[in-house]
Coordinates of C-alpha atoms in Angstrom, one line a residue:
X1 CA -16.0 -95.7 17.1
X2 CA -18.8 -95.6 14.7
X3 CA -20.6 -93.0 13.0
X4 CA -23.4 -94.8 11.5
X5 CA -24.5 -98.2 12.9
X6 CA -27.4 -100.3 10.4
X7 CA -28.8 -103.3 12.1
X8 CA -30.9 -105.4 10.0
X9 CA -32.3 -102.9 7.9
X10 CA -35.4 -103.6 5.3
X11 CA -37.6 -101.1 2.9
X12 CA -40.8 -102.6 0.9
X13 CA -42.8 -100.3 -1.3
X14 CA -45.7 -102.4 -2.0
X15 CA -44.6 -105.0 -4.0
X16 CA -40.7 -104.2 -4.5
X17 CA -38.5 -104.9 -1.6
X18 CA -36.3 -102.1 -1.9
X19 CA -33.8 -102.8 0.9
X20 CA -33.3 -106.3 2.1
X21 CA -31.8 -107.0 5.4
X22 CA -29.1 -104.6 5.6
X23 CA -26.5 -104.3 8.2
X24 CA -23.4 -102.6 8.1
X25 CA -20.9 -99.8 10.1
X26 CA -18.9 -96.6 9.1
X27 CA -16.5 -95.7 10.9
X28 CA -16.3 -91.9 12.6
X29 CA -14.4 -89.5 10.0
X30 CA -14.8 -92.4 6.9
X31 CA -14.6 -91.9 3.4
X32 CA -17.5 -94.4 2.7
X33 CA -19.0 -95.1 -0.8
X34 CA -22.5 -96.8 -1.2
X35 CA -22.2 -98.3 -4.9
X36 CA -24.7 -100.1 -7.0
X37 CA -26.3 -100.3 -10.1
X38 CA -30.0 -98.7 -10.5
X39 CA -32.5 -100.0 -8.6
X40 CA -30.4 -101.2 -5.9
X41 CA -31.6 -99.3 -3.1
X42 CA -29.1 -96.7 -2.4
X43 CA -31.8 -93.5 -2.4
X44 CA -33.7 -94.9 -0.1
X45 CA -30.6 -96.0 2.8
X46 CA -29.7 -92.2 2.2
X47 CA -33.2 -91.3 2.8
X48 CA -33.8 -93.5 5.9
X49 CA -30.2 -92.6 7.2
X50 CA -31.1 -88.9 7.0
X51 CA -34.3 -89.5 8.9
X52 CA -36.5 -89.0 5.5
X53 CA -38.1 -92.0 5.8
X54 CA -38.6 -95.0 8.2
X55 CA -37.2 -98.0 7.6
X56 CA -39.8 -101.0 8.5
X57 CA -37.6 -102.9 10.2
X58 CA -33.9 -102.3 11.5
X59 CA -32.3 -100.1 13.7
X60 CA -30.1 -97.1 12.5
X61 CA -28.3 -94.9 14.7
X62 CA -26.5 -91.7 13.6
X63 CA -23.8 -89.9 15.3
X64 CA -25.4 -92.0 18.2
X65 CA -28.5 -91.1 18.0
X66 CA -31.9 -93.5 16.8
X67 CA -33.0 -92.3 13.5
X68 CA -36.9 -92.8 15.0
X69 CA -36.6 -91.8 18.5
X70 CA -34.2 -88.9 18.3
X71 CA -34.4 -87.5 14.5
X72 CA -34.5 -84.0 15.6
X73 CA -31.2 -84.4 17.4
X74 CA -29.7 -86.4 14.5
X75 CA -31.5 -83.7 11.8
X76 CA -29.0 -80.9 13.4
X77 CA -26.1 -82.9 13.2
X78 CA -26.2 -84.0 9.3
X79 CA -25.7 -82.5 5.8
X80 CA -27.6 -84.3 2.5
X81 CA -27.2 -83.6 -0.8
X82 CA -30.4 -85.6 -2.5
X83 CA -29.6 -86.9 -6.1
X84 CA -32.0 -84.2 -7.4
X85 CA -30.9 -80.4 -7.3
X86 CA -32.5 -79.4 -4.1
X87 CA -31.9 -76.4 -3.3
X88 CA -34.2 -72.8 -4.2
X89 CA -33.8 -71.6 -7.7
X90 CA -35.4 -69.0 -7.5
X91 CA -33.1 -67.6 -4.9
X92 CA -30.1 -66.1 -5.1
X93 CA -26.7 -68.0 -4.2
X94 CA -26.2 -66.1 -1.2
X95 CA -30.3 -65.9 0.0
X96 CA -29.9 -69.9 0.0
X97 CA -26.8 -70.3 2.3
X98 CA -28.6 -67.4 4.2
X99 CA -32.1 -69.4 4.5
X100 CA -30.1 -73.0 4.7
X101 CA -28.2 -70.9 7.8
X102 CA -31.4 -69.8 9.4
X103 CA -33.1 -73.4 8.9
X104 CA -30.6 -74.7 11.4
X105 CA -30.8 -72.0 13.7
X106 CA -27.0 -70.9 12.8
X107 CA -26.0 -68.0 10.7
X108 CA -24.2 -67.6 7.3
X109 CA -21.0 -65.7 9.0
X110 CA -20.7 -68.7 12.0
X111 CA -20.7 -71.2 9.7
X112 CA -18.2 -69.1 7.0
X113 CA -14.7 -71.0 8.0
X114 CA -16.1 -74.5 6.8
X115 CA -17.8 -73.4 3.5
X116 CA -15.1 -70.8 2.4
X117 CA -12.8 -73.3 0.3
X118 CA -16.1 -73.9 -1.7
X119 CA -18.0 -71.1 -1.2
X120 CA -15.0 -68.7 -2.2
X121 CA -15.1 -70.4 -6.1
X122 CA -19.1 -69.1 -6.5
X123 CA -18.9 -65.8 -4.0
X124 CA -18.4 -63.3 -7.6
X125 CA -22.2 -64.9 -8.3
X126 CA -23.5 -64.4 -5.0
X127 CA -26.4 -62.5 -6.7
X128 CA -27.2 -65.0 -9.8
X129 CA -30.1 -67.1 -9.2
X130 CA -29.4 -70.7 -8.5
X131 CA -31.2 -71.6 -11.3
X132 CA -28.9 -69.9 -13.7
X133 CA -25.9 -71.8 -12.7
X134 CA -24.0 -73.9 -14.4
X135 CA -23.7 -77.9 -13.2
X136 CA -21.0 -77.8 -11.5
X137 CA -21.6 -74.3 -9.8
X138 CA -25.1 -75.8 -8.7
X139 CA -23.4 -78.7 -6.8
X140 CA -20.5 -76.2 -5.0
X141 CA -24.0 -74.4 -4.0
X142 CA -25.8 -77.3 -2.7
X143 CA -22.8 -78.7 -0.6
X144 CA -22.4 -75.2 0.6
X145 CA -25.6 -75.3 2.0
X146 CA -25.5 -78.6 3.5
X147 CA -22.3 -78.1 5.5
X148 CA -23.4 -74.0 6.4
X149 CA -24.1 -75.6 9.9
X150 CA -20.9 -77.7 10.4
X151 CA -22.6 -81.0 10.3
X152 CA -20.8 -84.1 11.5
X153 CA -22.0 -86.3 9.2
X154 CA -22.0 -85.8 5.2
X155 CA -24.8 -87.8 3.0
X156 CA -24.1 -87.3 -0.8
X157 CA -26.1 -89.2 -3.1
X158 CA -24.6 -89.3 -6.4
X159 CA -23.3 -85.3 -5.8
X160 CA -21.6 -85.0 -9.3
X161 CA -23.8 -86.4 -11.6
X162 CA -24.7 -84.8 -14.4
X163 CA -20.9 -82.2 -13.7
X164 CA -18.0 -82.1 -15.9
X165 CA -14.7 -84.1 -15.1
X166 CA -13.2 -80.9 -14.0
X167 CA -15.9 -79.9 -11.5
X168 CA -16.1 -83.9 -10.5
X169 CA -12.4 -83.2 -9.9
X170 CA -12.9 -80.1 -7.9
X171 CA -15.3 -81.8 -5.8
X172 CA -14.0 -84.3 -4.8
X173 CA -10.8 -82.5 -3.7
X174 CA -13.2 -80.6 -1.4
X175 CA -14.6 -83.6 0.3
X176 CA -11.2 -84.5 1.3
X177 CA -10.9 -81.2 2.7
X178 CA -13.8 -82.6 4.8
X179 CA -12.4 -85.4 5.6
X180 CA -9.1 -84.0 7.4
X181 CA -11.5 -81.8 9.6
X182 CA -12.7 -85.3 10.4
X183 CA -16.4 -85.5 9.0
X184 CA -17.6 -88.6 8.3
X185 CA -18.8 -88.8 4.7
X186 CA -21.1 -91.4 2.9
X187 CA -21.5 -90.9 -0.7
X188 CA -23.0 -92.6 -3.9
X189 CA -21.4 -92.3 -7.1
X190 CA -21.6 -94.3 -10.7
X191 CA -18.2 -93.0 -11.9
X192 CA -15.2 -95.8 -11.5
X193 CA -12.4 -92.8 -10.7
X194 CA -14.4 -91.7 -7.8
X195 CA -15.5 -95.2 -6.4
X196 CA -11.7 -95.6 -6.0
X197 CA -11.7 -92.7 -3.8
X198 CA -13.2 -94.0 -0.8
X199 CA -11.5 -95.9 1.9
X200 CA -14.6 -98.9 2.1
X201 CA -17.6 -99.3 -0.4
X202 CA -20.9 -101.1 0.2
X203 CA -21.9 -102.5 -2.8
X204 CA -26.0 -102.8 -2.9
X205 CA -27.7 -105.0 -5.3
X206 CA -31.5 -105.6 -5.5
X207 CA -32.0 -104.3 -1.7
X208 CA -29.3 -106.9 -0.6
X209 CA -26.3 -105.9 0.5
X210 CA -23.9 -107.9 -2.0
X211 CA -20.3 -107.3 0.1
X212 CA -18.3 -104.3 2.2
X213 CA -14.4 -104.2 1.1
X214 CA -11.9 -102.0 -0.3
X215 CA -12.7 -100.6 -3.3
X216 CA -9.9 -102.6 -5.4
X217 CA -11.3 -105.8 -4.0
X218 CA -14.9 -104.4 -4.8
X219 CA -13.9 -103.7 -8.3
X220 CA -12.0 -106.8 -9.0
X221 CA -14.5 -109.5 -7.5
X222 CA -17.5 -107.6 -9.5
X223 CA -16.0 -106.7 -12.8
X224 CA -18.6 -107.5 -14.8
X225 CA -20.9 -105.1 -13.0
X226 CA -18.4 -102.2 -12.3
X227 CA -15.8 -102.7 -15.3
X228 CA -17.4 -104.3 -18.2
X229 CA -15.3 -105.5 -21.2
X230 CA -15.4 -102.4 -23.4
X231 CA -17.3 -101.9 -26.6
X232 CA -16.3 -103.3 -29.8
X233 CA -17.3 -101.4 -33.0
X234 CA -15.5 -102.3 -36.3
X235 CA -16.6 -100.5 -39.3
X236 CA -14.6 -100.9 -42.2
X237 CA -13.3 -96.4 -43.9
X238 CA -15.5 -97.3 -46.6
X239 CA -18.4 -97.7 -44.7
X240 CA -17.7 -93.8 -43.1
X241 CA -19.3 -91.5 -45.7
X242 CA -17.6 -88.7 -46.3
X243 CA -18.6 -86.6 -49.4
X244 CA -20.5 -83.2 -48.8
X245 CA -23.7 -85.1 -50.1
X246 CA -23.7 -86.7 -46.6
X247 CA -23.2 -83.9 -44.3
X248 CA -26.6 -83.5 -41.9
X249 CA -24.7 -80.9 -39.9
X250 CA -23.3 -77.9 -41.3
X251 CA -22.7 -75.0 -39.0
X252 CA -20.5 -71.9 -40.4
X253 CA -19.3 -69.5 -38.1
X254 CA -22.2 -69.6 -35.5
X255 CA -22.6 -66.6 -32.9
X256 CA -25.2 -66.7 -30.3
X257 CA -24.5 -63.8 -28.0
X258 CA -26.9 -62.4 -24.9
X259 CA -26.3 -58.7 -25.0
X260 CA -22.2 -58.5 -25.0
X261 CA -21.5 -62.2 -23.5
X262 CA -21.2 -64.8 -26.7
X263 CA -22.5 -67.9 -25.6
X264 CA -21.2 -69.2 -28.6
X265 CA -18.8 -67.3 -30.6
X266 CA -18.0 -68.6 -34.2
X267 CA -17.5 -71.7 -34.5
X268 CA -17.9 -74.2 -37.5
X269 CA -18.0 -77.7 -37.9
X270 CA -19.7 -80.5 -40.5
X271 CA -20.9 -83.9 -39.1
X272 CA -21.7 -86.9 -41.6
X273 CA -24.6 -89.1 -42.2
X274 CA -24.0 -92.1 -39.6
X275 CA -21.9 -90.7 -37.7
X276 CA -21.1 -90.6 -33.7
X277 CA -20.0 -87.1 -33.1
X278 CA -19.2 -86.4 -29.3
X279 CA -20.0 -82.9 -28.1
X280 CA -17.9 -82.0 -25.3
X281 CA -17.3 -79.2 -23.0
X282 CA -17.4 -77.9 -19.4
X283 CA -20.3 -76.7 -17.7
X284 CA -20.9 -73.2 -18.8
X285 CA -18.6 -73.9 -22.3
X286 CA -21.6 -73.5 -24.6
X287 CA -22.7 -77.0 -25.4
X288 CA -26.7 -76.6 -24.5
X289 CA -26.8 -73.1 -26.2
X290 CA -25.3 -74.7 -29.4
X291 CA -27.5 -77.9 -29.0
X292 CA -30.9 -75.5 -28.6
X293 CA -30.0 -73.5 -32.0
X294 CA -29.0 -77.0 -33.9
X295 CA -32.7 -78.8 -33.0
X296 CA -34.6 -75.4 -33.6
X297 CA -35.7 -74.3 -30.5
X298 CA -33.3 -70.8 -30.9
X299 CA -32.2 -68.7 -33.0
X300 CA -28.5 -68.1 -34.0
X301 CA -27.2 -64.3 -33.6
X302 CA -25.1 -64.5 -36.6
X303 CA -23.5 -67.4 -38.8
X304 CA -25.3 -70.3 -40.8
X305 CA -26.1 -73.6 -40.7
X306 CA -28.2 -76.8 -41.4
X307 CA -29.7 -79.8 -40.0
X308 CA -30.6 -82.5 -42.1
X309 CA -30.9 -80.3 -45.2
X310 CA -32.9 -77.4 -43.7
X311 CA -31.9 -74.0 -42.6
X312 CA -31.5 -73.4 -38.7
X313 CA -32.9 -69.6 -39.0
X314 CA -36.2 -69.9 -41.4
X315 CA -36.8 -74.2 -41.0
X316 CA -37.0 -75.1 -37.1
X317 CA -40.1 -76.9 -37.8
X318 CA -39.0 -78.9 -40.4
X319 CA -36.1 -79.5 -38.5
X320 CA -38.0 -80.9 -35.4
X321 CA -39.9 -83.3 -38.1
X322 CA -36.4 -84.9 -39.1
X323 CA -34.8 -85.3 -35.8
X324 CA -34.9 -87.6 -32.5
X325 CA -34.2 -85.4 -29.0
X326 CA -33.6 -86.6 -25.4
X327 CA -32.9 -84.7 -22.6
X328 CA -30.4 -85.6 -19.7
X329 CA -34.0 -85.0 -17.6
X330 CA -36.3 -88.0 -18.4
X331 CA -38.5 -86.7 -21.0
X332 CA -41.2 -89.5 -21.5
X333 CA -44.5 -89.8 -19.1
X334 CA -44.0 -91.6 -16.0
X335 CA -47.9 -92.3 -15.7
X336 CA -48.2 -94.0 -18.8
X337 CA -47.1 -97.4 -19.9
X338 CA -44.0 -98.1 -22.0
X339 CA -46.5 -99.4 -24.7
X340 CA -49.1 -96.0 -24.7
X341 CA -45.7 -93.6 -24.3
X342 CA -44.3 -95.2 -27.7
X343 CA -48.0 -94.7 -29.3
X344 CA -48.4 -91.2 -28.3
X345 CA -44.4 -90.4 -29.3
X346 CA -45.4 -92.0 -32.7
X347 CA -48.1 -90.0 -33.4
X348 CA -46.3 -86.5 -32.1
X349 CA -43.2 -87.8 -34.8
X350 CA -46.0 -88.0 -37.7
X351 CA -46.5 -92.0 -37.9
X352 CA -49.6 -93.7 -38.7
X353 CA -51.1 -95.9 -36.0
X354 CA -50.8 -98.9 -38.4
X355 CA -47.3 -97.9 -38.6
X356 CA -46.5 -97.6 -34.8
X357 CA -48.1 -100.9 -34.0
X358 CA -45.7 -102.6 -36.4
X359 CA -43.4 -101.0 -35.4
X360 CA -43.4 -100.9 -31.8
X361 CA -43.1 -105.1 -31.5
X362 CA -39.6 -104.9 -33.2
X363 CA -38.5 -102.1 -30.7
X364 CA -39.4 -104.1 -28.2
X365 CA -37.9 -107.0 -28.7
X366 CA -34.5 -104.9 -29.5
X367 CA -34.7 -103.5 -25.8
X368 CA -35.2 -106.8 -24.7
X369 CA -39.3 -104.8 -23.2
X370 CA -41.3 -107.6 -24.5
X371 CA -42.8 -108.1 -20.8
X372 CA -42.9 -104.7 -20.0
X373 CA -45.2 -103.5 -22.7
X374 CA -48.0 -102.7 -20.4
X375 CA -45.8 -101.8 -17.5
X376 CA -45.8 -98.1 -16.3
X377 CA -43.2 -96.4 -16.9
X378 CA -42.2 -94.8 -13.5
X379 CA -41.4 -98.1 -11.8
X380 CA -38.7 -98.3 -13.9
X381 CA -35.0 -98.4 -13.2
X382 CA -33.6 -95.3 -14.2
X383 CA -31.4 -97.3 -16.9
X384 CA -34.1 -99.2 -18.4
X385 CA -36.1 -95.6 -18.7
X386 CA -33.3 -94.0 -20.3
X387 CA -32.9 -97.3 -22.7
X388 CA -36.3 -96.5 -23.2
X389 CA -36.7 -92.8 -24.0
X390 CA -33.7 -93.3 -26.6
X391 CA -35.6 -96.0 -28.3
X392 CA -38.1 -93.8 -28.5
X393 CA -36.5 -90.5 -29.9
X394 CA -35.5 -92.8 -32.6
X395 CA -39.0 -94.5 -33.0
X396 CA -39.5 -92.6 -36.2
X397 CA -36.4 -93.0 -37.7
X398 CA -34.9 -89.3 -37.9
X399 CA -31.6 -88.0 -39.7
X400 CA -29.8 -87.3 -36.5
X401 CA -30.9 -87.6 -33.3
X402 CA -29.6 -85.2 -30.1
X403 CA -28.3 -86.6 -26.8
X404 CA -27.8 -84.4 -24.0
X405 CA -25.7 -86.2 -21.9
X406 CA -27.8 -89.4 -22.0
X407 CA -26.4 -92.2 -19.0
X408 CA -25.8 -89.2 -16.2
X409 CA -26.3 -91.3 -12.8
X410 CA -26.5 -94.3 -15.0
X411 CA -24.6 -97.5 -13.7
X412 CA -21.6 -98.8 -16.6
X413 CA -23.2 -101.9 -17.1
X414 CA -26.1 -100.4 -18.4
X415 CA -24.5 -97.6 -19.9
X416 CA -22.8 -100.0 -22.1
X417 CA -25.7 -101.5 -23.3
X418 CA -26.8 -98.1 -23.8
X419 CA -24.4 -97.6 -26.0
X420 CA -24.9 -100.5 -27.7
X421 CA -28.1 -99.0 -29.1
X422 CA -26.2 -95.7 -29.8
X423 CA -24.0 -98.3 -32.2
X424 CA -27.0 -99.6 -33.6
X425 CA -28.5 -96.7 -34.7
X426 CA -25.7 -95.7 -36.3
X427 CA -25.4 -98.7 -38.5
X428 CA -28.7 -97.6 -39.4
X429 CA -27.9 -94.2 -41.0
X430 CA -28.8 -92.4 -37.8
X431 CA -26.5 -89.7 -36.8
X432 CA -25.8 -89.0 -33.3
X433 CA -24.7 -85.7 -32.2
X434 CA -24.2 -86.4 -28.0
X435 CA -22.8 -84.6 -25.1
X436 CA -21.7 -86.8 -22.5
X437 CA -19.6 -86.0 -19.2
X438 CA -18.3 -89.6 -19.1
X439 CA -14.6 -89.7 -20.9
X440 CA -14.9 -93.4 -21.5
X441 CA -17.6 -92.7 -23.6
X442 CA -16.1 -90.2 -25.6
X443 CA -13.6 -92.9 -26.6
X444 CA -17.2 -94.5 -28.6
X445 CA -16.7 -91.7 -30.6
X446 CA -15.9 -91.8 -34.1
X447 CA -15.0 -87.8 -33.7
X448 CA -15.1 -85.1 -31.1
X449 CA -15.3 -81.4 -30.6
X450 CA -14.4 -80.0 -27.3
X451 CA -15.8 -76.7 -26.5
X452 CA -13.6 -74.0 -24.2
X453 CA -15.2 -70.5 -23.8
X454 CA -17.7 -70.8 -26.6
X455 CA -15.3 -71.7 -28.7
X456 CA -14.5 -75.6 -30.3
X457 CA -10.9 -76.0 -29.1
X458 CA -10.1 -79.2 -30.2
X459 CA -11.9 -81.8 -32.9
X460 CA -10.4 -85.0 -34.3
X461 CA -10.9 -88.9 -33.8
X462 CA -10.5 -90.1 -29.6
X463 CA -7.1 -91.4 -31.0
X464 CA -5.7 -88.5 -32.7
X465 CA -6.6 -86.1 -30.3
X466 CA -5.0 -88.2 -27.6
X467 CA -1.9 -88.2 -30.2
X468 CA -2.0 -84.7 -30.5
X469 CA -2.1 -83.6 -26.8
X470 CA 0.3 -86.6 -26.0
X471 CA -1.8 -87.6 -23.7
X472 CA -3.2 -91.0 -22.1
X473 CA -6.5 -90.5 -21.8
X474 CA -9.5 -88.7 -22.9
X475 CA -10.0 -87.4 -19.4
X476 CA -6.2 -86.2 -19.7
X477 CA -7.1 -84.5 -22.8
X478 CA -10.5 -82.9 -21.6
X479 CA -8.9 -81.9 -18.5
X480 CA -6.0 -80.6 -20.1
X481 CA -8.2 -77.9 -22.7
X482 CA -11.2 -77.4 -20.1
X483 CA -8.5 -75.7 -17.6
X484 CA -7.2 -73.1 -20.1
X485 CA -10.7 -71.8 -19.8
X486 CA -10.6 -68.1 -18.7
X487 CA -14.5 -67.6 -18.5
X488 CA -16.0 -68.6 -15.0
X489 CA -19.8 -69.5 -16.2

């Protein structure tokens, strides 16, 4: 019998056709992934599916039920996690199951039995603000709050972007927790290790529903969408500069503590002109703390350091002058075009509008933007506006420039051509300093720190530290430190 029935299903908004004939079927208590690179229309399916919005044409039917004639009905028997943190965060973890409780006319002890496995992991911060949680404790939260009801059917788009490999893992063992109680669960995701997870995919391209298989056959029969050929970066030792002349990070014993909890507690490390330095941790390890002190918006408690030659106590602003910064939130202005954002980014960095207008043809020619110059930035695929706001943190050419975790919810393909521009910076003499929750990525690394409890672990090359743990993977390697952690948040 099936769960979710989608007859000829299209979406247009204005000009883009956003889904494009669309039929398909899960199956009742199915594992079913919808997959797709950005752009390809899987928001809004979640969003029709979940009675959000109204398809223009099709028929949908959920849990038996018509998503336009008997939404209420179909409204009481669903759970949706939207891509975007969606919960209260103002309110405290337990005040959100409570109100997600009352919303569907059920009660926070009724619906106890289902959430406990999950809930139990963030019941010590029942009184913490969501807002204050880490990553992954947000997403344990938001599916909390979804499934308080005991829904029959699970929407999930895209639940552990933006999460650490060890939450991702956590999840994940949760939803097939779900799944032996028999709820049928659709989910998006852009990482391979969980697309192998589910028992069918949909793979959506452009609005048009491309195939439905298994998810080997998927991944084999669209490689070079799914699996692209990796990265190739060969740079000669001599190339790698490595006298104390060249070191635009220098951090020495660096303490940032809130009243008896050190966020970051002592720890020291140099990162060379050029260089790809990975900055990894778990959610909650210390990464954004550390991050905020190094590009000058806090202050260290104790310890020293410098960015780029200036001192991270008495120089933020000159720091903030020499550097490039992107957020793992878009940070350029979706009302604007690509052209007017680089202008007014220019001018913030320092540049003369001669300069910038010179400038700004190269760039886009680089991102391959030529015909997008005057195009607004918000009808962008999330890809191309990340490919974007990089290119424009390094508009001004900085001494390093910080990426906080840069492709989240980005598809591989265009990660790797992310990348790409990471590669070419660096040839440059642009230093990247980068968080990222992807462990293929951290392989693109010329070094890595991993942080456990506010303190770096672990630093060395991808390959040595793979040598050193004797283990296969970066992922293995990650996983392997980010468990000995004895902190909770």
């Amino acid at each position: 019998m099936s769960a979710i029935e989608l007859q000829h299903v299209s979406k247009r908004y204005g000009k883009v056709q956003a889904l494009n004939d669309v039929s398909l079927k899960v199956g009742q208590g199915e594992l079913f992934g919808l997959i797709g690179p950005d752009g390809a229309g899987k928001t809004s399916l979640f969003r029709i599916m979940a009675t959000l919005l109204l398809a223009d044409e099709g028929q949908i039917k959920v849990d038996g039920f018509d998503v336009v004639k008997q939404y209420r009905d179909i409204r009481k028997r669903i759970g949706y996690m939207p891509g975007k943190f969606s919960l209260y965060q103002d309110l405290t973890v337990e005040e959100n199951l409570h109100f997600f409780a009352d919303l569907f006319g059920t009660t926070f002890e009724e619906g106890y039995e289902i959430v406990k496995p999950i809930y139990s992991q963030i019941e010590p911060f029942r009184k913490r603000k969501a807002g204050a949680l880490s990553g992954g404790m947000k997403q344990k939260l938001a599916l909390s709050c979804a499934l308080i009801h005991e829904p029959s059917v699970l929407f999930l788009d895209e639940p552990t972007t933006g999460v650490d490999p060890v939450s991702r893992k956590e999840l994940w063992e949760m939803l097939e927790m779900l799944k032996e109680r028999h709820i049928t669960i659709v989910a998006a995701t852009p990482y391979l290790d969980e697309i192998r997870r589910f028992e069918r995919i949909a793979y959506l391209d452009q609005g048009n529903l491309r195939d439905i298989d298994t998810p080997e056959n998927i991944l084999t029969q669209y490689a070079d969408v799914f699996n692209p050929t990796g990265l190739n970066r060969q740079e000669s030792q001599s190339q790698k500069p490595s006298v104390e002349d060249n070191e635009v990070i220098r951090v020495s014993h660096l303490v940032k503590a809130f009243g008896s909890f050190r966020a970051v507690d002592d720890i020291s490390f140099t990162v060379h002109r050029g260089e790809i330095f990975g900055f990894l941790g778990a959610n909650g390890a210390g990464k954004t703390t550390a991050m905020r002190i190094l590009t000058g918006l806090s202050k260290p408690t104790s310890g020293q350091g410098s960015v780029a030659g200036f001192d991270i106590r008495h120089a933020s602003e000159q720091i903030k002058r020499h550097i490039g910064y992107m957020s793992q939130r878009f940070s350029l202005y979706e009302d604007m075009t690509v052209a007017q954002n680089i202008e007014l980014f220019g001018g913030i960095y320092g540049m003369k509008r001669g300069e910038i207008y010179r400038k700004m043809d190269g760039m886009l020619k680089h991102i391959q933007f030529e015909d997008h110059r005057n195009t607004m930035v918000k009808s962008l695929p999330l890809g191309w506006k990340q490919k974007l706001a990089f290119s424009v943190s390094i508009f001004h050419d900085p001494d390093v420039v910080f990426l906080d975790e840069p492709t989240g919810g980005v598809d591989p393909a265009t990660r790797k051509q992310f990348w790409q521009l990471i590669y070419d910076a660096s040839k440059r003499g642009i230093t990247v300093f980068v968080t990222t929750h992807y462990m293929d990525e951290a392989e693109y690394c010329d070094r890595i720190s991993i942080m456990v409890d506010g303190k770096i672990r672990a630093m060395d090359s991808p390959q040595a530290l793979k040598q050193a743990y004797q283990c296969e993977t970066m992922d293995d390697v990650f996983t392997l430190l980010a468990r000995q952690a004895t902190r909770e948040e």
